C-alpha cells in the first residue's frame, strides 16, 4: 500500500492532481485508512498509468471518467473500451505526424542558426550555393 505522497513521487503526479482525480471519480476504488488517509495499491497505480496515458492523448477528464465507468460495468462494455482505444490510437498517430512536422521545422532552424553562429552572421545563407540551400519546411 502507498500513501498519496509516495504515489505522487512514484508517478510524478502532484497530490492535488490525485485528489482531483478522486473527486472526479477517476479513482473510485482508492481505499482509506480508519483515519481517512488515502491508501493506494498496485491496481490503483496501474489505473493511474492508464489515466495519464489517456490524458497525454488529449482525452478529456469527462471521457476518461466514462472509460472508468465502463471498466466498473464489466465485460458488457468490452467493445466500447476497445473502440475507445482504437480511437485514441488514431489520435496518437495523428499527433505523432504533427510532431514530426514540427521537428522538421526545428531541425531546419537548428541548421540555420548553427551555420549563422559559425559564420558570425545570418548573411551566410545568402552566400550558399543553390545546391546547399535548404528551404524551410512547414508544420
XYZ file of C-alpha atoms in Angstrom:
139
model
C 0.000 0.000 0.000
C 1.167 3.514 -0.825
C 0.371 6.924 0.636
C -0.625 9.829 -1.584
C 2.886 11.260 -1.158
C 4.515 8.007 -2.237
C 2.230 7.737 -5.260
C 2.911 11.354 -6.116
C 6.666 10.728 -6.189
C 6.426 7.334 -7.877
C 4.083 8.544 -10.648
C 5.256 12.173 -10.884
C 1.718 13.408 -10.257
C 1.035 16.122 -7.705
C -1.031 15.220 -4.634
C -3.574 17.866 -5.647
C -3.974 16.169 -9.045
C -4.524 12.828 -7.320
C -7.164 14.407 -5.092
C -8.792 15.966 -8.159
C -8.858 12.596 -9.944
C -10.540 11.056 -6.939
C -13.057 13.918 -6.712
C -13.885 13.481 -10.413
C -14.482 9.763 -9.941
C -11.378 8.527 -11.761
C -10.153 6.613 -8.710
C -13.326 5.104 -7.265
C -11.579 2.172 -5.612
C -8.910 4.028 -3.645
C -9.318 2.933 -0.068
C -8.836 4.966 3.072
C -7.406 4.098 6.424
C -9.524 4.369 9.582
C -8.193 7.902 9.996
C -9.271 8.815 6.442
C -5.863 8.775 4.752
C -5.890 7.579 1.143
C -4.203 4.242 0.606
C -3.222 3.217 -2.931
C -2.434 -0.326 -4.088
C -0.703 -1.628 -7.206
C -4.008 -1.842 -9.112
C -4.584 1.864 -8.364
C -1.124 2.660 -9.762
C -1.981 0.765 -12.936
C -5.230 2.738 -13.249
C -3.235 5.939 -12.817
C -0.879 4.885 -15.615
C -3.869 4.411 -17.928
C -5.392 7.749 -16.864
C -2.104 9.547 -17.547
C -1.768 7.768 -20.892
C -5.265 8.826 -21.941
C -4.614 12.401 -20.795
C -1.495 12.541 -22.967
C -3.623 11.692 -25.986
C -5.757 14.747 -25.278
C -8.708 12.859 -23.838
C -10.902 14.926 -21.534
C -11.427 14.073 -17.868
C -15.120 13.526 -18.654
C -14.294 10.888 -21.283
C -11.706 9.266 -19.029
C -14.422 9.064 -16.364
C -16.656 7.325 -18.900
C -13.898 4.780 -19.503
C -13.522 4.197 -15.734
C -17.281 3.684 -15.502
C -17.186 1.188 -18.374
C -14.453 -0.738 -16.569
C -16.678 -0.905 -13.487
C -19.550 -2.248 -15.579
C -17.503 -5.273 -16.616
C -17.500 -7.373 -19.749
C -20.641 -5.805 -21.216
C -18.524 -2.754 -22.126
C -15.517 -4.536 -23.616
C -16.403 -3.453 -27.158
C -16.862 0.182 -26.082
C -13.456 0.173 -24.393
C -11.816 -1.466 -27.390
C -13.320 1.105 -29.762
C -12.181 3.917 -27.457
C -8.585 2.671 -27.527
C -8.686 2.304 -31.311
C -9.801 5.946 -31.472
C -7.026 7.008 -29.052
C -4.517 5.121 -31.183
C -5.600 7.015 -34.290
C -5.447 10.324 -32.423
C -1.962 9.487 -31.128
C -0.752 8.615 -34.633
C -2.139 11.972 -35.856
C -0.295 13.758 -33.044
C 2.923 11.933 -33.926
C 2.648 13.102 -37.540
C 2.123 16.683 -36.377
C 5.120 16.420 -34.064
C 7.253 15.067 -36.914
C 6.377 18.155 -38.958
C 7.212 20.361 -36.008
C 10.530 18.569 -35.567
C 11.341 19.176 -39.246
C 10.954 22.923 -38.685
C 13.053 22.797 -35.518
C 15.762 20.795 -37.297
C 15.808 23.366 -40.085
C 16.145 26.233 -37.600
C 18.949 24.390 -35.777
C 20.798 24.008 -39.084
C 20.087 27.645 -39.978
C 21.353 29.068 -36.681
C 24.325 26.708 -36.443
C 25.502 27.986 -39.834
C 24.873 31.600 -38.818
C 26.626 31.230 -35.459
C 29.656 29.569 -37.049
C 29.868 32.301 -39.693
C 29.060 35.104 -37.252
C 26.209 36.324 -39.476
C 22.905 35.234 -40.924
C 24.115 36.533 -44.271
C 25.954 33.239 -44.690
C 22.726 31.795 -46.051
C 22.723 34.305 -48.904
C 26.213 33.181 -49.859
C 25.436 29.469 -50.016
C 25.461 27.850 -53.445
C 21.957 26.787 -54.555
C 22.688 23.085 -54.022
C 23.485 23.714 -50.314
C 20.471 25.919 -49.570
C 17.575 24.410 -47.699
C 14.016 25.568 -47.698
C 12.026 25.981 -44.552
C 9.566 23.093 -44.022
C 6.062 23.998 -42.922
C 4.484 22.357 -39.908
